[in-house]
Tab-separated table of C-alpha atoms in Angstrom:
chain	number	residue	atom	x	y	z
A	1	ALA	CA	0.148	-0.413	-0.154
A	2	ARG	CA	1.063	3.451	-0.856
A	3	PHE	CA	0.444	6.674	1.948
A	4	ALA	CA	1.585	10.088	1.414
A	5	GLY	CA	3.359	9.029	-2.148
A	6	ARG	CA	5.793	6.558	-0.077
A	7	ALA	CA	4.709	2.780	-0.430
A	8	VAL	CA	3.984	1.575	3.300
A	9	ARG	CA	3.122	-1.994	5.317
A	10	VAL	CA	0.156	-2.568	6.886
A	11	VAL	CA	0.426	-5.176	9.836
A	12	PHE	CA	-2.767	-5.873	11.882
A	13	ALA	CA	-2.137	-7.510	15.481
A	14	GLY	CA	-4.527	-8.615	17.862
A	15	GLU	CA	-4.250	-9.559	21.504
A	16	GLY	CA	-4.125	-13.554	21.319
A	17	SER	CA	-3.255	-14.331	25.268
A	18	ASP	CA	-6.964	-14.371	26.294
A	19	ARG	CA	-7.691	-16.801	24.069
A	20	ARG	CA	-4.833	-19.074	24.315
A	21	ARG	CA	-5.812	-19.164	28.072
A	22	THR	CA	-9.319	-20.305	27.205
A	23	ALA	CA	-7.928	-22.781	24.952
A	24	ALA	CA	-5.491	-24.244	27.959
A	25	ALA	CA	-8.268	-24.402	30.346
A	26	LEU	CA	-10.649	-25.705	27.930
A	27	ARG	CA	-7.884	-28.698	27.087
A	28	LYS	CA	-7.306	-29.160	31.071
A	29	SER	CA	-10.894	-29.401	32.118
A	30	GLU	CA	-11.487	-32.025	29.157
A	31	GLU	CA	-8.816	-34.050	30.478
A	32	LEU	CA	-9.540	-34.016	33.871
A	33	LEU	CA	-12.994	-35.304	32.426
A	34	ARG	CA	-11.439	-38.125	30.672
A	35	ASN	CA	-9.283	-38.983	33.708
A	36	ILE	CA	-12.377	-39.185	35.761
A	37	ILE	CA	-14.271	-41.375	33.489
A	38	ALA	CA	-11.384	-43.642	32.515
A	39	ASN	CA	-10.938	-44.183	36.566
A	40	VAL	CA	-14.242	-43.767	37.912
A	41	PRO	CA	-14.918	-47.514	39.843
A	42	CYS	CA	-18.051	-47.910	37.555
A	43	GLY	CA	-18.916	-48.680	33.909
A	44	VAL	CA	-19.912	-45.825	31.907
A	45	PHE	CA	-21.074	-45.282	28.112
A	46	TRP	CA	-23.251	-42.517	25.982
A	47	LYS	CA	-25.238	-43.619	22.679
A	48	ASP	CA	-26.771	-41.558	20.729
A	49	ARG	CA	-30.739	-41.436	19.757
A	50	ALA	CA	-30.571	-44.433	17.703
A	51	SER	CA	-28.682	-46.192	20.499
A	52	ILE	CA	-25.303	-46.848	18.946
A	53	TYR	CA	-22.325	-46.124	20.901
A	54	LEU	CA	-20.500	-43.267	21.031
A	55	GLY	CA	-17.651	-43.536	23.787
A	56	CYS	CA	-17.196	-45.517	27.010
A	57	ASN	CA	-14.521	-46.217	29.522
A	58	ASP	CA	-12.371	-48.762	30.165
A	59	THR	CA	-13.979	-50.829	32.823
A	60	ALA	CA	-17.344	-51.154	30.253
A	61	ALA	CA	-15.325	-51.735	27.341
A	62	ARG	CA	-13.116	-54.464	29.557
A	63	ASP	CA	-17.137	-56.106	30.440
A	64	PHE	CA	-17.648	-55.889	26.694
A	65	GLY	CA	-14.856	-58.121	26.064
A	66	MET	CA	-12.613	-55.444	23.895
A	67	SER	CA	-9.458	-54.231	24.964
A	68	ALA	CA	-9.735	-50.454	24.713
A	69	PRO	CA	-12.949	-48.260	24.831
A	70	GLY	CA	-12.442	-47.260	21.008
A	71	GLU	CA	-13.679	-50.959	19.639
A	72	VAL	CA	-17.033	-50.111	21.095
A	73	VAL	CA	-17.581	-46.686	19.434
A	74	GLY	CA	-20.103	-47.551	16.447
A	75	MET	CA	-21.687	-50.874	17.804
A	76	THR	CA	-24.735	-51.795	19.644
A	77	ASP	CA	-25.933	-53.908	22.363
A	78	TYR	CA	-27.203	-56.551	19.699
A	79	GLU	CA	-23.167	-56.608	18.210
A	80	LEU	CA	-21.650	-56.802	21.767
A	81	VAL	CA	-24.417	-58.411	24.406
A	82	PRO	CA	-24.794	-62.133	23.834
A	83	ASP	CA	-28.190	-62.622	25.095
A	84	LEU	CA	-31.013	-60.858	22.822
A	85	ASP	CA	-33.261	-60.473	25.676
A	86	GLU	CA	-30.580	-58.498	27.443
A	87	ALA	CA	-30.109	-56.321	24.289
A	88	ASP	CA	-33.405	-55.398	24.226
A	89	ILE	CA	-33.925	-54.792	28.002
A	90	SER	CA	-30.973	-52.110	27.385
A	91	ARG	CA	-32.310	-50.587	23.775
A	92	ASN	CA	-35.677	-50.496	25.746
A	93	CYS	CA	-34.303	-48.699	28.571
A	94	ASP	CA	-32.445	-46.144	26.118
A	95	ARG	CA	-35.525	-45.105	24.582
A	96	GLN	CA	-37.567	-45.057	27.173
A	97	VAL	CA	-34.864	-41.868	28.702
A	98	MET	CA	-34.999	-40.522	25.072
A	99	GLU	CA	-38.410	-40.210	24.947
A	100	SER	CA	-39.522	-39.118	28.545
A	101	GLY	CA	-36.841	-37.169	28.865
A	102	ASP	CA	-36.235	-38.336	32.313
A	103	PRO	CA	-33.569	-39.789	33.802
A	104	LEU	CA	-34.037	-43.598	34.958
A	105	LEU	CA	-31.846	-44.865	38.276
A	106	ASN	CA	-30.988	-47.768	39.800
A	107	ALA	CA	-32.820	-50.534	37.607
A	108	GLU	CA	-31.191	-53.977	38.042
A	109	GLU	CA	-30.037	-55.437	34.914
A	110	THR	CA	-28.742	-59.106	34.150
A	111	ARG	CA	-25.822	-58.885	31.670
A	112	THR	CA	-23.779	-62.097	30.346
A	113	ARG	CA	-20.532	-61.834	30.168
A	114	PRO	CA	-18.179	-62.929	26.879
A	115	ASP	CA	-17.006	-66.041	29.270
A	116	GLY	CA	-20.999	-66.901	29.375
A	117	SER	CA	-21.423	-66.152	33.244
A	118	GLU	CA	-24.081	-63.748	34.439
A	119	ALA	CA	-23.421	-60.070	36.033
A	120	ALA	CA	-26.314	-58.317	37.964
A	121	LEU	CA	-26.026	-54.782	37.442
A	122	LEU	CA	-27.519	-51.549	38.740
A	123	THR	CA	-27.948	-49.277	36.256
A	124	SER	CA	-28.824	-45.202	35.395
A	125	ARG	CA	-29.183	-43.548	32.730
A	126	VAL	CA	-30.180	-40.008	32.141
A	127	PRO	CA	-31.009	-38.524	28.793
A	128	LEU	CA	-27.979	-35.963	26.714
A	129	ARG	CA	-29.095	-32.808	25.442
A	130	ASP	CA	-27.515	-29.974	22.657
A	131	ALA	CA	-27.123	-26.316	23.861
A	132	ALA	CA	-30.538	-26.105	22.567
A	133	GLY	CA	-32.347	-28.315	25.169
A	134	ALA	CA	-32.983	-31.132	22.724
A	135	VAL	CA	-32.291	-34.897	23.447
A	136	THR	CA	-29.740	-36.560	21.220
A	137	GLY	CA	-28.567	-39.903	23.254
A	138	VAL	CA	-28.169	-41.218	26.288
A	139	LEU	CA	-25.475	-41.402	28.988
A	140	GLY	CA	-25.381	-44.008	31.238
A	141	VAL	CA	-23.162	-45.309	34.586
A	142	TYR	CA	-23.468	-48.950	36.085
A	143	LEU	CA	-22.392	-50.704	38.811
A	144	ASP	CA	-21.397	-54.610	39.079
A	145	ILE	CA	-23.801	-55.858	41.640
A	146	THR	CA	-22.723	-59.622	41.251
A	147	ASP	CA	-20.645	-59.790	44.767
A	148	ARG	CA	-23.255	-57.828	46.635
A	149	LYS	CA	-26.547	-59.845	45.597
A	150	ARG	CA	-24.246	-63.120	46.163
A	151	LEU	CA	-23.758	-62.094	49.609
A	152	GLU	CA	-27.371	-60.944	50.081
A	153	GLU	CA	-28.301	-64.633	49.000
A	154	GLN	CA	-26.197	-66.380	51.451
A	155	TYR	CA	-27.681	-63.921	53.745
A	156	ARG	CA	-31.030	-64.881	52.937
A	157	GLN	CA	-30.146	-68.525	53.449
A	158	SER	CA	-29.070	-68.221	56.544
A	159	ALA	CA	-31.328	-66.734	57.769
A	160	LYS	CA	-33.744	-69.340	56.575
A	161	MET	CA	-31.533	-72.079	58.541
A	162	GLU	CA	-31.432	-70.119	61.342
A	163	ALA	CA	-35.579	-70.043	61.326
A	164	VAL	CA	-35.461	-73.610	60.312
A	165	GLY	CA	-33.397	-74.283	63.566
A	166	ARG	CA	-35.526	-72.087	66.101
A	167	LEU	CA	-38.588	-73.958	64.544
A	168	ALA	CA	-36.845	-77.261	64.897
A	169	GLY	CA	-35.967	-76.613	68.553
A	170	GLY	CA	-39.296	-75.493	69.583
A	171	ILE	CA	-40.728	-79.111	68.080
A	172	ALA	CA	-38.356	-80.697	69.723
A	173	HIS	CA	-39.273	-78.666	73.358
A	174	ASP	CA	-43.482	-79.589	72.370
A	175	PHE	CA	-42.610	-83.134	71.556
A	176	ASN	CA	-40.738	-83.912	74.368
A	177	ASN	CA	-43.655	-82.588	76.761
A	178	LEU	CA	-46.285	-84.387	75.073
A	179	LEU	CA	-43.969	-87.723	75.551
A	180	THR	CA	-43.312	-87.022	79.079
A	181	VAL	CA	-47.446	-86.827	79.649
A	182	ILE	CA	-47.669	-90.304	77.624
A	183	ARG	CA	-45.032	-92.000	79.282
A	184	GLY	CA	-45.809	-91.085	82.876
A	185	ASN	CA	-49.461	-91.949	82.548
A	186	ALA	CA	-48.320	-95.203	80.679
A	187	ASP	CA	-45.911	-95.981	84.297
A	188	LEU	CA	-48.961	-95.288	86.106
A	189	LEU	CA	-51.244	-97.803	84.594
A	190	ARG	CA	-48.180	-100.420	84.724
A	191	THR	CA	-47.673	-99.688	88.455
A	192	GLY	CA	-50.693	-100.406	91.383
A	193	PRO	CA	-54.131	-101.430	91.307
A	194	HIS	CA	-56.953	-98.392	89.825
A	195	THR	CA	-60.136	-98.558	89.907
A	196	PRO	CA	-61.624	-98.658	86.205
A	197	ALA	CA	-62.362	-94.439	86.596
A	198	GLU	CA	-58.500	-94.066	87.524
A	199	ALA	CA	-57.794	-96.017	84.456
A	200	ASP	CA	-60.104	-94.801	82.317
A	201	GLU	CA	-58.520	-90.894	83.005
A	202	LEU	CA	-54.822	-92.208	82.768
A	203	THR	CA	-55.932	-93.678	78.878
A	204	ASP	CA	-57.155	-90.106	78.694
A	205	TYR	CA	-54.160	-88.265	79.388
A	206	ILE	CA	-52.364	-90.850	76.974
A	207	ARG	CA	-54.756	-90.341	73.916
A	208	THR	CA	-54.877	-86.559	74.325
A	209	ALA	CA	-51.223	-86.338	73.928
A	210	ALA	CA	-51.095	-88.602	71.697
A	211	GLU	CA	-53.207	-86.450	69.359
A	212	ARG	CA	-51.340	-83.616	69.836
A	213	ALA	CA	-48.403	-85.177	69.173
A	214	ALA	CA	-50.181	-86.118	65.734
A	215	GLY	CA	-51.603	-82.888	65.042
A	216	LEU	CA	-47.668	-81.646	65.280
A	217	VAL	CA	-46.990	-83.946	62.237
A	218	ARG	CA	-49.626	-82.877	60.784
A	219	GLN	CA	-48.562	-78.997	61.028
A	220	LEU	CA	-44.977	-80.369	59.874
A	221	LEU	CA	-46.070	-81.987	56.383
């Protein structure tokens, strides 16, 4: 360009330090989020409106039998879950969240692992939204509660056995009382002379006790 008959060079300069600081802060925030998702002690996944996986963390990838989260991207539950009924349940839960826009929290699901074993999962799903608030997919977080469910079942079985033990002890006590009546009155019949009325009374005691014992047996059956 020329100015006042002389050739000049025009240079436009701007302050880029704020932009660089903003970009650095954004990268730091993204890195922190990636670390949290990668190390949180539960499975994390997110899908689009068609229930196609957009990403997951290492835990979810391992549970699907994959070596890295990137291998899950672009796949659906029908490709990742061996049991079709389980895949249907997962897809239906996704659809419920995306269509209603409401979270679905602490739903118990059964997941067949790649080795064929079954896992119990406690899963929560929330809708993913864009800047305008439209639902674009679903975010899910699940906790493997297989061991906890196994311990709960062991506790229930232990409680049942304890109840059976108390019942057996009570029945044994009642039977002993009835047998004491039967034996005592039978011994009385064998000892010494009795009038017919006395003998009949002792026999009635024996008969009553025997009927009560038979009633206990019927209750057990």
